[in-house]
Amino acid sequence: MSSSHYEYSLKHMGNLMGSRRPKARDDGEQSLIGHPSRDSATGGDLLDQDAPTTGFVYLLSFFSALGGFLFGYDTGVVSGAMLLLKKEMNLSNLWQELLVSSTVGAAALSSLGGGSLNGWLGRRICIILASFIFTVGGIVLSIAPDKEVLLVGRIIVGFGIGIASMTVPVYIAEVSPPQQRGQLVTINSLFITGGQLIASVIDGAFSYMSHDGWRYMLGLSIIPAALQFIGFFFLPESPRWLIQKGRSQEAREALSRIRGGQSIDSEYDTIKTSIEEEEKEAGGGGLVILRILRHGPTRRALIVGCGLQMFQQLSGINTVMYYSATILQMAGVRDDKLAIWLAAATSATNFVFTFVGVWLVERVGRRKLTLGSLIGTGLSLALLAVGFLLSAMNSPPVTLHPVGSQNSTCNLYSTCEFCMLDPACGFCYRDNGTTVYNASCVPVNQKSTDHASWGRCSNQTEATDSLFWAYNYCPTAYSWIVLMGLLLYLACFAPGMGPMPWTVNSEIYPLWARSTGNACSAGVNWIFNVLVSLTFLHVAEFLTYYGAFFMYTGLVVLALLFVQGCLPETQGLQLEEIENLFTGQLCSCGVSSPSVNRHIHYIRRGSEFSPAQYGAVDSDNAIAYITLR
C-alpha cells in the first residue's frame, strides 16, 4: 500500500469517527452492528435508530404541512373556479392564463426572496408570515368586485405560497430524526395533494350556485391559514438555525422539546461541530449564492436540486392540476359540473397515490422512486396524447356553412378540431345519441362563450334537446382515454416526482447554504410553473392538444436521463453527511448508491500503521468492529 492510500484511509477513518463519536466500552471495544443501508449510512450509534419518533415531531409536521395544504388548495381551486369565472366575468384565454400564472409568478419571486428571509428571520417566523399573507389574500379574493381585484388577490396568495413552499420542507427536515426524515418531509407533499383534493370537492359543491360560487371557492383558504398562524406561535424554531445564529441555549431547549426528553447531547454536539466545519469549508462571509457557486459540492447539489424542480414542472403536472377541468372539456365532457367532479376524481387520485410515496420513500429510496415515477409519467402522457390524437382523427366534419352578418374565418374550417382550436369560434351541432349531424362552425358571442354570436346556437332558450353548442371542445367517443390518461398520470407522478424534488432539496445542502439553496430551487420550480401554465392554452392552440402532450412526453424522457445520471441516494443519511455525495463529478453521482460501494475502515491505534493493522470490511458483511487500544 502507498503512503497516500494510508493517508486517505486515515482521513476517512477520522471523519467517520468524528461524525459518529462512539463511546468505548470498558473493555476498549466498540461494535458497529446493523444493516449497511441503515446504521452504517446514518452514523449508527449517533442517534438511536430504533428510538420512537415523538408525538411532538408529528405535531410540528402537521402544523408546518398546513402551508403545503394552502399551497395545494390555492393552486388547485382555480381549476373549477375558472369555469365559473370565465362565464361571470367573460374572461378571455389571456385573462384565464393571467389569473392562473400570476399566482405562480408571485410565488417565484417570493420563493427567491424567501432564502434571505429564512436566514434572517428563521423558519418559524417565515411560516407565520406566509400564513398571514394567505389570510389577507383569501379575504381579497372573496370580496373581489372585478377581475382586476381578483388578479391582485391571486398575486397576494402567490407571495404566501412562495415563502411556504421553500420554508416548510426545510423546517420539517431540520426537526425530523434521520430515519423518518423522508416520510415526514413527504407528508408536506401529502398535504399539498390533500389541499388540491379538498379544493376540487369545494369546487364541485359550489358549482351548483347560480352566482358567486367562486367567491366561496377562493375565500375558504382563510380557515387553514388562520389555524397555522395561531398554531405556530406555540411551536419552536429550528434548532439548527438557532445554533447557526449562536443561540445555543435556545437550540438545546428546542431540540430537547422536539426529541421528547431523549438524550440530545450527541446530536447537539454533532450538529454544532458540523455547522462550524461547514462555515470554515465555505470560506466565511460574502453572498451565500456566490459561496455556493464557488464551493464544488454545494454547486453540484444546487444543479441537481434546480434540475429536479425544473423537470417536475416540465413534466406537465400543473398543466394537469390547473386545467384538469378544462382538459376534460377539451376531451368532450359537455357539462361544467361533470367536468369539475371528474377533476375532483383526478385530485383524489393524486392524493391517494401520494400515500404510496410516503410509504415507499424510506423503503426503496428517493432515487428509485423518482426513476419509476418518471417512467410511468412518460407513458401516461403518451396515452393522453393518443387520446387527443384519436379525437382529432375522428373529429366531426362541418356540414353546414351558414353565412352571417359578421366577417369571420370560422366558416372556413372543415372539422370541429380546427374550429375548436380557434378561440373566436364554436361548434354548433345536433346529436341523436349515436351521430353528430347538421354541424357548423360559427363565431362565439364575445360577451359570453355560452352561446354563438348569431344563428341557431345564439339563443339557448330556443335550443331544442338535440341542439348543442360546444366551445373549446369537440364531441368525441374517446373522452374515456383522456380521463384514464389523467388518472394514470397522477397515479405515477404523485408517489415520486411530486414529493421527491422537495424532499431531496430539503436534504442536499449544508446548513449555511440550505435556505438559499432551497430558495433558488423553489424559484426555478415556480419560474417553470409560470412558463408552463402561462403558455399551455397557446401551446395547445398552435401544436394541437395531442402535440402539446407529446412535447411533455419528450421532456419527461430528458428528465429520466438527468435523474439516472445525476441524482444520488440520500436515504437514511444524516443531513450533515449528505454533502459528501457531491464531492465527485456532477453526473457520476447517480452511478452507484452509497450503500452499495461503501467500505467501513478500521484502525488499531499504535505508534505505526502496517498493512496487517489496516483493513476494510465490505458493507455486504453487515457487521464490523472497531478496536480502540
XYZ file of C-alpha atoms in Angstrom, residues 24 116 128 194 219 225 246 250 261 267 270 298 310 314-315 328 370 380 392 408 482 484 521 577 585 611 624:
27
model
C -15.887 2.994 24.069
C -32.820 35.693 2.721
C -46.128 32.650 10.395
C -54.860 16.860 0.054
C -62.122 32.520 0.096
C -54.272 29.851 7.139
C -25.204 31.400 18.126
C -32.418 28.159 22.948
C -36.807 14.341 26.699
C -26.933 15.004 18.379
C -22.592 16.719 16.138
C -22.832 22.723 -2.986
C -37.399 22.249 -13.367
C -41.777 20.472 -17.463
C -43.431 17.087 -16.999
C -61.733 17.164 -19.665
C -38.131 9.109 -8.794
C -49.345 8.185 -19.234
C -58.701 14.738 -33.689
C -65.447 35.543 -39.774
C -58.142 11.104 -21.733
C -57.776 7.263 -17.935
C -34.581 25.579 -6.410
C -23.274 13.703 5.860
C -18.072 14.767 -10.779
C -0.809 -3.379 6.241
C -17.795 -4.547 11.553
